[in-house]
Amino acid sequence: MGSFAVVTDSAADIPQELAARLGVHVVPLHVVYHGTDYRDGVDITTPALLRQMADADDLPVTSQPTPADFLDVYKELFHSGVTQILSIHLSRALSATIESARAIAGLIPEGLRLEVVDSCSATVAQGAMAMEAAVIAQRGGSIEEALERIGAIQDAYRIHFVPNTLENLVKGGRATKAQGLVTSLLNIRLVIGLERDGSIEVENKAKGAKGAISYMAKRVAAAAAECGPLVLYLLHTDAEDLARKIEEAVRKTGAPVRVLTDATIGPVIATHVGAGAMGVFYFPEALHAPELDDISTYLTPQF
């Protein structure tokens, strides 16, 4: 057992086997589709969800865990001997998940220290923060050390992703039909990122996939020039060919960037970006624990 326990939610997209190895406790969000309530990452995977959505006119509904879900996990950890918990969650700008975790602050057992942190991020950016914190716990480090590491990653990381189309964003009300039609007719790819508070921003309107990949590679190279060597995650939802093109474009810049892994965007986020999405997440290698060098074994998508 580490010096403290790490809890996160399933929007962090950490597979069960990897979470168990690192001692990360994952509270699932829910995906409700055609009358069935799935626990994200437990009862449904991204490939299965994409297959269901392929020919449907509607989208699943996603919902955060209840306060009771978090309280159950916290109490179970306390009764197992844990006295300190670091709970890292999906951006408040995207979901009320963190509010469910905060809602039970007055109900936790006496003698349990609970630190609830807004990752101001999502998917593998959130997951990386949880995993880096878990390594610190396994080394016997303190919550303060983990909070410092999380803050440093939040200040330095970048994530860019590109939906194949705006179809799912239109269905979900996050883009208009006119925006979807224009981008489709003009072959425009929107490069989407996250603001510092974790809210979504459109960073660039690129001409086709090639233009989007070129833009992302330039952003990665610029970050490396500013911050030094980087570790990078490639993201996609059934678009491995595009992930490889991103990797090649980054390599051609000559920037000191190490591709750590391929990863898939999980069911909750995939609901909105759909199939064929691609992207990158990266941060300074100085903030990366070498104990996580082998995570590709667990994260590589299987479509």
PDB file of N, CA and C in Angstrom, residues 80-125:
ATOM      1  N   SER A  80      -9.733  -0.067   5.086  1.00  0.00           N
ATOM      2  CA  SER A  80      -8.601  -0.942   4.745  1.00  0.00           C
ATOM      3  C   SER A  80      -7.284  -0.410   5.313  1.00  0.00           C
ATOM      4  N   GLY A  81      -7.344   0.728   6.001  1.00  0.00           N
ATOM      5  CA  GLY A  81      -6.148   1.282   6.627  1.00  0.00           C
ATOM      6  C   GLY A  81      -5.629   2.564   6.019  1.00  0.00           C
ATOM      7  N   VAL A  82      -6.275   3.056   4.967  1.00  0.00           N
ATOM      8  CA  VAL A  82      -5.843   4.301   4.316  1.00  0.00           C
ATOM      9  C   VAL A  82      -6.283   5.493   5.155  1.00  0.00           C
ATOM     10  N   THR A  83      -5.378   6.433   5.386  1.00  0.00           N
ATOM     11  CA  THR A  83      -5.724   7.638   6.138  1.00  0.00           C
ATOM     12  C   THR A  83      -5.619   8.916   5.299  1.00  0.00           C
ATOM     13  N   GLN A  84      -5.115   8.793   4.048  1.00  0.00           N
ATOM     14  CA  GLN A  84      -4.996   9.956   3.170  1.00  0.00           C
ATOM     15  C   GLN A  84      -5.415   9.558   1.747  1.00  0.00           C
ATOM     16  N   ILE A  85      -6.275  10.370   1.145  1.00  0.00           N
ATOM     17  CA  ILE A  85      -6.767  10.098  -0.207  1.00  0.00           C
ATOM     18  C   ILE A  85      -6.620  11.351  -1.062  1.00  0.00           C
ATOM     19  N   LEU A  86      -6.074  11.158  -2.253  1.00  0.00           N
ATOM     20  CA  LEU A  86      -6.004  12.215  -3.262  1.00  0.00           C
ATOM     21  C   LEU A  86      -6.969  11.834  -4.381  1.00  0.00           C
ATOM     22  N   SER A  87      -8.009  12.633  -4.579  1.00  0.00           N
ATOM     23  CA  SER A  87      -9.080  12.307  -5.521  1.00  0.00           C
ATOM     24  C   SER A  87      -9.040  13.313  -6.667  1.00  0.00           C
ATOM     25  N   ILE A  88      -8.743  12.841  -7.875  1.00  0.00           N
ATOM     26  CA  ILE A  88      -8.445  13.693  -9.035  1.00  0.00           C
ATOM     27  C   ILE A  88      -9.524  13.490 -10.099  1.00  0.00           C
ATOM     28  N   HIS A  89     -10.155  14.588 -10.544  1.00  0.00           N
ATOM     29  CA  HIS A  89     -11.357  14.401 -11.360  1.00  0.00           C
ATOM     30  C   HIS A  89     -11.445  15.247 -12.624  1.00  0.00           C
ATOM     31  N   LEU A  90     -12.388  14.814 -13.459  1.00  0.00           N
ATOM     32  CA  LEU A  90     -12.720  15.453 -14.728  1.00  0.00           C
ATOM     33  C   LEU A  90     -13.019  16.936 -14.505  1.00  0.00           C
ATOM     34  N   SER A  91     -12.587  17.752 -15.457  1.00  0.00           N
ATOM     35  CA  SER A  91     -12.753  19.198 -15.372  1.00  0.00           C
ATOM     36  C   SER A  91     -14.174  19.600 -14.991  1.00  0.00           C
ATOM     37  N   ARG A  92     -14.272  20.514 -14.034  1.00  0.00           N
ATOM     38  CA  ARG A  92     -15.575  21.053 -13.627  1.00  0.00           C
ATOM     39  C   ARG A  92     -16.232  21.782 -14.791  1.00  0.00           C
ATOM     40  N   ALA A  93     -15.445  22.294 -15.716  1.00  0.00           N
ATOM     41  CA  ALA A  93     -16.002  22.993 -16.875  1.00  0.00           C
ATOM     42  C   ALA A  93     -16.714  22.045 -17.834  1.00  0.00           C
ATOM     43  N   LEU A  94     -16.464  20.736 -17.706  1.00  0.00           N
ATOM     44  CA  LEU A  94     -17.052  19.750 -18.605  1.00  0.00           C
ATOM     45  C   LEU A  94     -18.100  18.875 -17.928  1.00  0.00           C
ATOM     46  N   SER A  95     -18.041  18.754 -16.610  1.00  0.00           N
ATOM     47  CA  SER A  95     -18.915  17.814 -15.903  1.00  0.00           C
ATOM     48  C   SER A  95     -19.016  18.212 -14.433  1.00  0.00           C
ATOM     49  N   ALA A  96     -20.122  17.820 -13.805  1.00  0.00           N
ATOM     50  CA  ALA A  96     -20.302  18.061 -12.366  1.00  0.00           C
ATOM     51  C   ALA A  96     -19.773  16.899 -11.531  1.00  0.00           C
ATOM     52  N   THR A  97     -18.997  16.002 -12.149  1.00  0.00           N
ATOM     53  CA  THR A  97     -18.465  14.840 -11.429  1.00  0.00           C
ATOM     54  C   THR A  97     -17.753  15.238 -10.144  1.00  0.00           C
ATOM     55  N   ILE A  98     -16.899  16.248 -10.229  1.00  0.00           N
ATOM     56  CA  ILE A  98     -16.124  16.633  -9.052  1.00  0.00           C
ATOM     57  C   ILE A  98     -17.021  17.137  -7.926  1.00  0.00           C
ATOM     58  N   GLU A  99     -18.180  17.688  -8.275  1.00  0.00           N
ATOM     59  CA  GLU A  99     -19.096  18.162  -7.236  1.00  0.00           C
ATOM     60  C   GLU A  99     -19.670  16.997  -6.444  1.00  0.00           C
ATOM     61  N   SER A 100     -19.841  15.849  -7.091  1.00  0.00           N
ATOM     62  CA  SER A 100     -20.297  14.658  -6.370  1.00  0.00           C
ATOM     63  C   SER A 100     -19.252  14.224  -5.349  1.00  0.00           C
ATOM     64  N   ALA A 101     -17.972  14.343  -5.725  1.00  0.00           N
ATOM     65  CA  ALA A 101     -16.903  13.988  -4.796  1.00  0.00           C
ATOM     66  C   ALA A 101     -16.817  14.988  -3.637  1.00  0.00           C
ATOM     67  N   ARG A 102     -17.021  16.257  -3.943  1.00  0.00           N
ATOM     68  CA  ARG A 102     -16.929  17.288  -2.907  1.00  0.00           C
ATOM     69  C   ARG A 102     -18.140  17.284  -1.980  1.00  0.00           C
ATOM     70  N   ALA A 103     -19.273  16.780  -2.470  1.00  0.00           N
ATOM     71  CA  ALA A 103     -20.518  16.872  -1.711  1.00  0.00           C
ATOM     72  C   ALA A 103     -20.497  16.093  -0.406  1.00  0.00           C
ATOM     73  N   ILE A 104     -19.611  15.086  -0.323  1.00  0.00           N
ATOM     74  CA  ILE A 104     -19.615  14.237   0.870  1.00  0.00           C
ATOM     75  C   ILE A 104     -18.481  14.580   1.835  1.00  0.00           C
ATOM     76  N   ALA A 105     -17.887  15.766   1.661  1.00  0.00           N
ATOM     77  CA  ALA A 105     -16.746  16.149   2.493  1.00  0.00           C
ATOM     78  C   ALA A 105     -17.074  16.066   3.983  1.00  0.00           C
ATOM     79  N   GLY A 106     -18.301  16.410   4.361  1.00  0.00           N
ATOM     80  CA  GLY A 106     -18.670  16.379   5.768  1.00  0.00           C
ATOM     81  C   GLY A 106     -19.050  15.006   6.281  1.00  0.00           C
ATOM     82  N   LEU A 107     -19.053  14.012   5.402  1.00  0.00           N
ATOM     83  CA  LEU A 107     -19.488  12.667   5.790  1.00  0.00           C
ATOM     84  C   LEU A 107     -18.343  11.672   5.893  1.00  0.00           C
ATOM     85  N   ILE A 108     -17.141  12.078   5.539  1.00  0.00           N
ATOM     86  CA  ILE A 108     -16.027  11.131   5.573  1.00  0.00           C
ATOM     87  C   ILE A 108     -15.632  10.832   7.015  1.00  0.00           C
ATOM     88  N   PRO A 109     -15.092   9.650   7.274  1.00  0.00           N
ATOM     89  CA  PRO A 109     -14.741   9.270   8.646  1.00  0.00           C
ATOM     90  C   PRO A 109     -13.713  10.217   9.264  1.00  0.00           C
ATOM     91  N   GLU A 110     -13.832  10.446  10.546  1.00  0.00           N
ATOM     92  CA  GLU A 110     -12.849  11.245  11.262  1.00  0.00           C
ATOM     93  C   GLU A 110     -11.488  10.545  11.195  1.00  0.00           C
ATOM     94  N   GLY A 111     -10.454  11.299  10.924  1.00  0.00           N
ATOM     95  CA  GLY A 111      -9.124  10.719  10.800  1.00  0.00           C
ATOM     96  C   GLY A 111      -8.710  10.457   9.372  1.00  0.00           C
ATOM     97  N   LEU A 112      -9.620  10.713   8.412  1.00  0.00           N
ATOM     98  CA  LEU A 112      -9.302  10.546   6.996  1.00  0.00           C
ATOM     99  C   LEU A 112      -9.060  11.910   6.363  1.00  0.00           C
ATOM    100  N   ARG A 113      -7.899  12.101   5.786  1.00  0.00           N
ATOM    101  CA  ARG A 113      -7.607  13.323   5.031  1.00  0.00           C
ATOM    102  C   ARG A 113      -7.997  13.102   3.577  1.00  0.00           C
ATOM    103  N   LEU A 114      -8.852  13.986   3.056  1.00  0.00           N
ATOM    104  CA  LEU A 114      -9.308  13.878   1.668  1.00  0.00           C
ATOM    105  C   LEU A 114      -8.989  15.169   0.930  1.00  0.00           C
ATOM    106  N   GLU A 115      -8.234  15.036  -0.156  1.00  0.00           N
ATOM    107  CA  GLU A 115      -7.924  16.165  -1.034  1.00  0.00           C
ATOM    108  C   GLU A 115      -8.593  15.905  -2.380  1.00  0.00           C
ATOM    109  N   VAL A 116      -9.572  16.749  -2.748  1.00  0.00           N
ATOM    110  CA  VAL A 116     -10.289  16.606  -4.017  1.00  0.00           C
ATOM    111  C   VAL A 116      -9.759  17.661  -4.988  1.00  0.00           C
ATOM    112  N   VAL A 117      -9.288  17.214  -6.151  1.00  0.00           N
ATOM    113  CA  VAL A 117      -8.601  18.092  -7.095  1.00  0.00           C
ATOM    114  C   VAL A 117      -9.302  18.094  -8.453  1.00  0.00           C
ATOM    115  N   ASP A 118      -9.537  19.277  -8.975  1.00  0.00           N
ATOM    116  CA  ASP A 118     -10.024  19.439 -10.341  1.00  0.00           C
ATOM    117  C   ASP A 118      -8.817  19.339 -11.273  1.00  0.00           C
ATOM    118  N   SER A 119      -8.802  18.328 -12.129  1.00  0.00           N
ATOM    119  CA  SER A 119      -7.669  18.173 -13.054  1.00  0.00           C
ATOM    120  C   SER A 119      -7.644  19.260 -14.118  1.00  0.00           C
ATOM    121  N   CYS A 120      -8.789  19.972 -14.277  1.00  0.00           N
ATOM    122  CA  CYS A 120      -8.918  20.964 -15.364  1.00  0.00           C
ATOM    123  C   CYS A 120      -8.584  20.317 -16.703  1.00  0.00           C
ATOM    124  N   SER A 121      -8.938  19.035 -16.841  1.00  0.00           N
ATOM    125  CA  SER A 121      -8.601  18.291 -18.054  1.00  0.00           C
ATOM    126  C   SER A 121      -9.573  17.129 -18.207  1.00  0.00           C
ATOM    127  N   ALA A 122      -9.268  16.269 -19.135  1.00  0.00           N
ATOM    128  CA  ALA A 122     -10.110  15.101 -19.410  1.00  0.00           C
ATOM    129  C   ALA A 122      -9.268  14.030 -20.076  1.00  0.00           C
ATOM    130  N   THR A 123      -9.848  12.883 -20.244  1.00  0.00           N
ATOM    131  CA  THR A 123      -9.267  11.698 -20.882  1.00  0.00           C
ATOM    132  C   THR A 123      -7.822  11.486 -20.389  1.00  0.00           C
ATOM    133  N   VAL A 124      -6.855  11.199 -21.264  1.00  0.00           N
ATOM    134  CA  VAL A 124      -5.548  10.782 -20.771  1.00  0.00           C
ATOM    135  C   VAL A 124      -4.759  11.891 -20.082  1.00  0.00           C
ATOM    136  N   ALA A 125      -5.138  13.152 -20.282  1.00  0.00           N
ATOM    137  CA  ALA A 125      -4.486  14.223 -19.518  1.00  0.00           C
ATOM    138  C   ALA A 125      -4.830  14.070 -18.036  1.00  0.00           C
TER     139      ALA A 125
END
